[in-house]
């Protein structure tokens, strides 16, 4: 079965430091991969997506992610974190023909000043 | 602006009561989805619909029902058979594979 693993439940970084959130997927075919961000009590906002082509994907808010097929990974990065980036981040993969999204369990990011 | 509207934002349910969560989209998307979110468990798919008058069960459909009479609307009913309904419910829509658009959610609490 398709699955998405986000091994880090909670990460704390200092403002201005770099960030990397890990995501590993299990899916037989070429995956469609997504990163979403969620502020408390809110819906999910799409940060970036990968369908094909260049394996380094640029998104909104200065985020980027790199697709590595050999490692089944799609890690999210940001060179310099801002306090407003504190939120929960979800990695997701489209599975099957019905465009269903399967989500990881999320990583909560805390930013210290 | 196009988007998805979920209402109400907060909902309280008494034991044994059915409640219906509203989801409306004006994005002209064919597919719509309902997810349930619990702390530490990510989002789990309840039901989805790819076209009007058709829908399929997701991973945790027991105790829930849906309808899709119009392209724009995909209401979710939480029935009394759902023993642990307290959660955050998110509705989404999509067109082809170009990402999902999510509503702002409904927080349901059993009182």
CSV table of C-alpha atoms in Angstrom, one decimal:
chain,number,residue,atom,x,y,z
A,1,UNK,CA,0.0,0.0,0.0
A,2,UNK,CA,1.1,3.5,-0.7
A,3,UNK,CA,2.3,5.4,2.3
A,4,UNK,CA,4.1,8.6,3.4
A,5,UNK,CA,6.4,8.8,6.3
A,6,UNK,CA,7.5,12.0,8.1
A,7,UNK,CA,9.9,10.8,10.7
A,8,UNK,CA,10.1,14.0,12.7
A,9,UNK,CA,7.0,14.8,14.7
A,10,UNK,CA,8.4,18.1,16.1
A,11,UNK,CA,11.3,20.3,15.1
A,12,UNK,CA,12.6,23.4,16.7
A,13,UNK,CA,14.9,25.8,14.9
A,14,UNK,CA,16.1,29.3,15.5
A,15,UNK,CA,14.9,32.2,13.4
A,16,UNK,CA,17.4,32.7,10.5
A,17,UNK,CA,18.6,29.1,10.6
A,18,UNK,CA,18.2,26.7,7.8
A,19,UNK,CA,15.4,24.0,7.8
A,20,UNK,CA,15.0,20.6,6.3
A,21,UNK,CA,11.8,18.5,6.9
A,22,UNK,CA,12.0,14.9,5.8
A,23,UNK,CA,9.5,13.0,3.8
A,24,UNK,CA,9.8,9.4,2.5
A,25,UNK,CA,7.2,7.7,0.4
A,26,UNK,CA,6.3,4.2,-0.7
A,27,UNK,CA,4.7,4.1,-4.1
A,28,UNK,CA,5.3,1.8,-7.0
A,29,UNK,CA,4.9,4.2,-9.9
A,30,UNK,CA,6.2,7.7,-10.4
A,31,UNK,CA,4.7,9.7,-7.6
A,32,UNK,CA,3.0,13.0,-7.6
A,33,UNK,CA,4.3,14.7,-4.4
A,34,UNK,CA,3.1,17.7,-2.5
A,35,UNK,CA,4.0,19.7,0.6
A,36,UNK,CA,1.3,21.6,2.5
A,37,UNK,CA,1.4,23.9,5.4
A,38,UNK,CA,-1.3,24.3,8.1
A,39,UNK,CA,-1.6,27.1,10.7
A,40,UNK,CA,-3.6,26.2,13.8
A,41,UNK,CA,-7.3,25.8,13.2
A,42,UNK,CA,-6.9,26.5,9.5
A,43,UNK,CA,-7.0,24.6,6.3
A,44,UNK,CA,-4.0,23.4,4.3
A,45,UNK,CA,-2.1,25.7,1.9
A,46,UNK,CA,-0.1,24.2,-0.9
A,47,UNK,CA,3.6,25.0,-0.7
A,48,UNK,CA,4.9,23.1,-3.8
A,49,UNK,CA,4.3,20.1,-5.9
A,50,UNK,CA,6.3,17.7,-8.0
A,51,UNK,CA,4.9,15.9,-11.0
A,52,UNK,CA,7.9,15.3,-13.3
A,53,UNK,CA,11.0,17.0,-14.8
A,54,UNK,CA,13.4,19.0,-12.7
A,55,UNK,CA,13.8,17.2,-9.4
A,56,UNK,CA,14.4,20.5,-7.5
A,57,UNK,CA,11.0,22.3,-7.1
A,58,UNK,CA,10.6,25.8,-6.0
A,59,UNK,CA,7.5,26.8,-4.0
A,60,UNK,CA,6.0,29.7,-2.2
A,61,UNK,CA,7.3,31.5,0.8
A,62,UNK,CA,10.9,30.6,-0.1
A,63,UNK,CA,10.5,26.9,0.2
A,64,UNK,CA,12.0,24.3,-2.1
A,65,UNK,CA,12.0,20.5,-2.2
A,66,UNK,CA,14.1,17.9,-3.9
A,67,UNK,CA,12.8,14.7,-5.3
A,68,UNK,CA,15.2,11.8,-5.0
A,69,UNK,CA,13.9,8.6,-6.6
A,70,UNK,CA,16.8,6.5,-5.3
A,71,UNK,CA,16.0,7.4,-1.7
A,72,UNK,CA,12.2,7.6,-2.1
A,73,UNK,CA,12.4,11.0,-0.5
A,74,UNK,CA,11.0,14.5,-1.1
A,75,UNK,CA,12.5,16.7,1.6
A,76,UNK,CA,11.4,20.3,2.1
A,77,UNK,CA,14.0,23.0,2.7
A,78,UNK,CA,14.3,26.6,3.5
A,79,UNK,CA,17.6,28.5,3.8
A,80,UNK,CA,16.5,30.9,6.4
A,81,UNK,CA,13.5,30.4,8.6
A,82,UNK,CA,11.2,33.2,9.7
A,83,UNK,CA,9.1,33.2,12.9
A,84,UNK,CA,6.0,33.2,10.7
A,85,UNK,CA,7.0,29.8,9.4
A,86,UNK,CA,5.9,28.1,12.6
A,87,UNK,CA,3.2,25.7,11.6
A,88,UNK,CA,2.5,22.1,10.8
A,89,UNK,CA,3.8,20.7,7.6
A,90,UNK,CA,2.4,17.8,5.7
A,91,UNK,CA,3.9,15.8,2.9
A,92,UNK,CA,1.5,14.0,0.6
A,93,UNK,CA,1.4,11.7,-2.4
A,94,UNK,CA,-1.3,11.2,-5.0
A,95,UNK,CA,-2.3,7.6,-5.2
A,96,UNK,CA,-4.4,5.7,-7.7
A,97,UNK,CA,-6.5,6.9,-10.5
A,98,UNK,CA,-8.9,8.9,-8.3
A,99,UNK,CA,-6.3,11.5,-7.4
A,100,UNK,CA,-6.6,10.6,-3.8
A,101,UNK,CA,-4.0,12.3,-1.5
A,102,UNK,CA,-2.3,10.2,1.1
A,103,UNK,CA,-0.8,12.3,3.9
A,104,UNK,CA,2.1,11.8,6.3
A,105,UNK,CA,1.4,12.4,9.9
A,106,UNK,CA,2.9,15.9,9.8
A,107,UNK,CA,5.9,17.7,11.3
A,108,UNK,CA,5.2,20.6,13.7
A,109,UNK,CA,7.8,23.4,13.3
A,110,UNK,CA,8.6,25.7,16.2
A,111,UNK,CA,10.7,28.7,15.6
A,112,UNK,CA,12.6,30.3,18.4
A,113,UNK,CA,13.6,34.0,18.3
B,1,UNK,CA,-12.4,34.8,-5.7
B,2,UNK,CA,-12.6,31.1,-6.3
B,3,UNK,CA,-12.4,28.8,-3.3
B,4,UNK,CA,-14.0,26.3,-1.0
B,5,UNK,CA,-16.3,27.3,1.8
B,6,UNK,CA,-16.9,25.1,4.8
B,7,UNK,CA,-19.6,25.8,7.3
B,8,UNK,CA,-20.0,26.0,10.2
B,9,UNK,CA,-16.5,26.7,11.6
B,10,UNK,CA,-17.5,25.1,14.9
B,11,UNK,CA,-20.2,22.5,15.5
B,12,UNK,CA,-21.3,20.8,18.6
B,13,UNK,CA,-23.1,17.4,18.6
B,14,UNK,CA,-25.0,15.7,21.3
B,15,UNK,CA,-24.8,12.0,21.8
B,16,UNK,CA,-27.0,10.1,19.3
B,17,UNK,CA,-27.5,13.1,17.0
B,18,UNK,CA,-26.7,13.3,13.3
B,19,UNK,CA,-25.0,16.5,12.1
B,20,UNK,CA,-24.2,17.7,8.6
B,21,UNK,CA,-21.1,19.7,7.6
B,22,UNK,CA,-21.4,21.9,4.5
B,23,UNK,CA,-18.8,22.1,1.7
B,24,UNK,CA,-19.2,24.4,-1.3
B,25,UNK,CA,-16.7,25.1,-4.1
B,26,UNK,CA,-16.8,27.6,-7.0
B,27,UNK,CA,-13.7,26.3,-8.7
B,28,UNK,CA,-15.5,24.2,-11.2
B,29,UNK,CA,-13.5,21.2,-9.9
B,30,UNK,CA,-14.8,17.7,-10.7
B,31,UNK,CA,-13.5,15.9,-7.6
B,32,UNK,CA,-14.2,16.6,-4.0
B,33,UNK,CA,-13.0,15.0,-0.8
B,34,UNK,CA,-13.6,14.8,2.9
B,35,UNK,CA,-10.7,14.3,5.3
B,36,UNK,CA,-10.7,13.9,9.1
B,37,UNK,CA,-7.8,15.2,11.1
B,38,UNK,CA,-6.8,14.1,14.6
B,39,UNK,CA,-3.7,15.2,16.5
B,40,UNK,CA,-0.7,13.1,15.5
B,41,UNK,CA,-2.5,11.1,12.8
B,42,UNK,CA,-2.4,13.4,9.8
B,43,UNK,CA,-5.4,13.5,7.5
B,44,UNK,CA,-7.4,10.5,6.8
B,45,UNK,CA,-9.8,10.1,3.8
B,46,UNK,CA,-13.5,9.7,4.7
B,47,UNK,CA,-15.2,9.9,1.3
B,48,UNK,CA,-14.5,11.2,-2.2
B,49,UNK,CA,-16.5,12.0,-5.3
B,50,UNK,CA,-15.1,12.3,-8.8
B,51,UNK,CA,-18.4,13.2,-10.5
B,52,UNK,CA,-21.9,14.3,-9.6
B,53,UNK,CA,-24.1,11.5,-8.2
B,54,UNK,CA,-21.2,9.2,-7.6
B,55,UNK,CA,-19.0,8.8,-4.5
B,56,UNK,CA,-16.7,6.2,-3.0
B,57,UNK,CA,-15.7,5.3,0.5
B,58,UNK,CA,-12.3,6.3,1.7
B,59,UNK,CA,-10.2,4.7,4.5
B,60,UNK,CA,-12.5,5.6,7.4
B,61,UNK,CA,-16.1,5.8,6.0
B,62,UNK,CA,-17.9,4.0,8.8
B,63,UNK,CA,-20.3,6.3,10.6
B,64,UNK,CA,-20.3,8.9,7.8
B,65,UNK,CA,-22.4,9.5,4.8
B,66,UNK,CA,-22.2,12.0,1.8
B,67,UNK,CA,-24.1,13.1,-1.2
B,68,UNK,CA,-23.1,14.8,-4.5
B,69,UNK,CA,-26.2,16.1,-6.1
B,70,UNK,CA,-24.5,19.2,-7.5
B,71,UNK,CA,-21.0,19.7,-8.7
B,72,UNK,CA,-20.4,22.6,-6.3
B,73,UNK,CA,-21.6,20.8,-3.2
B,74,UNK,CA,-20.4,17.8,-1.2
B,75,UNK,CA,-22.0,17.7,2.3
B,76,UNK,CA,-20.8,15.3,4.9
B,77,UNK,CA,-23.2,13.8,7.5
B,78,UNK,CA,-21.7,12.5,10.7
B,79,UNK,CA,-24.2,9.9,12.0
B,80,UNK,CA,-24.8,8.6,15.5
B,81,UNK,CA,-23.0,5.4,14.4
B,82,UNK,CA,-19.7,7.3,14.4
B,83,UNK,CA,-18.6,6.7,18.0
B,84,UNK,CA,-15.7,9.1,18.2
B,85,UNK,CA,-16.7,12.1,15.9
B,86,UNK,CA,-14.7,14.8,17.7
B,87,UNK,CA,-12.2,16.0,15.2
B,88,UNK,CA,-11.3,18.6,12.6
B,89,UNK,CA,-12.9,18.0,9.3
B,90,UNK,CA,-11.4,19.3,6.0
B,91,UNK,CA,-13.1,19.4,2.6
B,92,UNK,CA,-11.0,19.7,-0.6
B,93,UNK,CA,-11.5,19.7,-4.3
B,94,UNK,CA,-9.2,19.0,-7.2
B,95,UNK,CA,-9.0,19.2,-10.9
B,96,UNK,CA,-6.9,16.5,-12.6
B,97,UNK,CA,-3.6,16.2,-10.7
B,98,UNK,CA,-3.0,19.9,-10.2
B,99,UNK,CA,-3.1,19.9,-6.5
B,100,UNK,CA,-5.9,20.2,-4.0
B,101,UNK,CA,-7.6,23.3,-2.7
B,102,UNK,CA,-8.7,23.0,0.9
B,103,UNK,CA,-11.4,24.7,2.9
B,104,UNK,CA,-10.7,26.2,6.3
B,105,UNK,CA,-12.3,23.3,8.1
B,106,UNK,CA,-15.0,22.5,10.6
B,107,UNK,CA,-14.2,21.6,14.2
B,108,UNK,CA,-16.8,19.1,15.5
B,109,UNK,CA,-17.1,18.5,19.2
B,110,UNK,CA,-19.3,16.0,21.0
B,111,UNK,CA,-21.0,17.4,24.1
